[in-house]
Amino acid sequence: MASWDPSQYAKFAGPRLRPAADLVARIPDRRFSAAVDLGCGGGQVTGLLRDRFPDLRLTGIDSSSAMLKAAERALPDARFVLGDIADPALAAGFDLVVSNAAFHWLADHRRILRDIVAGLPEGGVLAVQMPQNHAAPSHRLLAEVVALPDFAPLLAGVSSIRAVDDAADYAGLMFDAGARAVDAWTTAYVHVLAPAPDSHPVLEWTKGTAMRPYLDALDEAAAAAFLAAYRERLEMAYPARPDGRVLFPFRRVFFVAEK
Ligand SMILES: C[S@@+](CC[C@H](N)C(=O)[O-])C[C@H]1O[C@@H](n2cnc3c(N)ncnc32)[C@H](O)[C@@H]1O
């Protein structure tokens, strides 16, 4: 599994936390007994759950020990556990299951999410956000560079984030799995990114997420050539404004399912 770098991911902590705050705000007001944050990363979303539900027992699960270390430092009163969220059994015993920007890494996320909601107790809630930006230039151009003859043979078999369906598809999936109420929506944020010295702000963004598995698979020289090819394309697709800032539209899909 590719490595996660908490400090690269945290470079855009503000814009990355906004969708999580929007998700957590839509969780119904009720007394839950225990919550789990699947793919909790550095624990920022677990922290939002702590703010919203101060007395709740909180567990975060992630497959990156570097991210979990950062989470333990950020939120010492929660429990953080190393695990693979591909196993829906990890959600057993929790009546609030939350996941922000994690399930799009899993090829089979629809089946796992369906199994999680099917296994919730009566009154339980599953709240999920996933980026749906795979058709935007940021992700299309990344795929274009991966397919260049210089890189394709080196990157064969390397997988990154997966395509995410429309909000209505997940709403249908949740109802089919036994949810009695579903709140599903899509938001297109326009992130205003500060200039990135000697780089491009959108490159710095994807470097912390979708680009990681590719960089991990390349040696230093190939990675530098890869970054240069991607940056050249991004500069045309996302030109800097006169003050150097870059506007980065980003779509995300959300759903909150109640059993
Ligand atoms: C984009 S980060 C989001 C972190 C956090 N939820 C947030 O919103 O700040 C994605 C996280 O999902 C985790 N992840 C990806 N695939 C996973 C898997 N199969 N099992 C557990 N964690 C996984 C990564 O390690 C990473 O910390």
mmCIF file of N, CA, C and O in Angstrom, residues 5 47 61 88 108 114 125 151 230 248:
data_model
loop_
_atom_site.group_PDB
_atom_site.id
_atom_site.type_symbol
_atom_site.label_atom_id
_atom_site.label_comp_id
_atom_site.label_asym_id
_atom_site.label_seq_id
_atom_site.Cartn_x
_atom_site.Cartn_y
_atom_site.Cartn_z
ATOM 1 N N ASP A 5 1.637 10.850 3.666
ATOM 2 C CA ASP A 5 2.481 11.845 4.305
ATOM 3 C C ASP A 5 1.559 12.868 4.967
ATOM 4 O O ASP A 5 0.977 13.718 4.294
ATOM 5 N N GLY A 47 -11.993 14.711 15.259
ATOM 6 C CA GLY A 47 -12.059 15.907 16.117
ATOM 7 C C GLY A 47 -13.371 16.671 15.917
ATOM 8 O O GLY A 47 -13.951 17.182 16.877
ATOM 9 N N ILE A 61 -10.136 4.407 12.536
ATOM 10 C CA ILE A 61 -9.433 3.276 11.931
ATOM 11 C C ILE A 61 -8.783 3.732 10.637
ATOM 12 O O ILE A 61 -9.422 4.416 9.818
ATOM 13 N N PRO A 88 -16.127 -4.771 6.239
ATOM 14 C CA PRO A 88 -17.277 -4.075 6.848
ATOM 15 C C PRO A 88 -17.493 -4.488 8.300
ATOM 16 O O PRO A 88 -18.146 -3.755 9.051
ATOM 17 N N ASP A 108 -14.049 -1.796 -4.375
ATOM 18 C CA ASP A 108 -15.344 -2.411 -4.111
ATOM 19 C C ASP A 108 -16.134 -1.622 -3.073
ATOM 20 O O ASP A 108 -16.853 -2.211 -2.262
ATOM 21 N N ARG A 114 -22.690 -0.843 1.409
ATOM 22 C CA ARG A 114 -23.995 -1.518 1.511
ATOM 23 C C ARG A 114 -23.996 -2.451 2.725
ATOM 24 O O ARG A 114 -24.927 -2.457 3.525
ATOM 25 N N VAL A 125 -26.562 5.287 12.116
ATOM 26 C CA VAL A 125 -26.354 6.228 11.001
ATOM 27 C C VAL A 125 -25.003 5.960 10.333
ATOM 28 O O VAL A 125 -24.001 5.718 11.016
ATOM 29 N N PHE A 151 6.025 6.664 -18.913
ATOM 30 C CA PHE A 151 5.619 6.247 -17.557
ATOM 31 C C PHE A 151 4.755 4.988 -17.519
ATOM 32 O O PHE A 151 4.788 4.261 -16.533
ATOM 33 N N TYR A 230 3.165 16.823 -15.675
ATOM 34 C CA TYR A 230 1.846 17.099 -15.073
ATOM 35 C C TYR A 230 1.699 18.601 -14.818
ATOM 36 O O TYR A 230 0.667 19.209 -15.131
ATOM 37 N N PHE A 248 -9.723 26.366 -7.947
ATOM 38 C CA PHE A 248 -9.742 24.913 -8.136
ATOM 39 C C PHE A 248 -11.135 24.371 -7.798
ATOM 40 O O PHE A 248 -11.427 24.090 -6.631
#
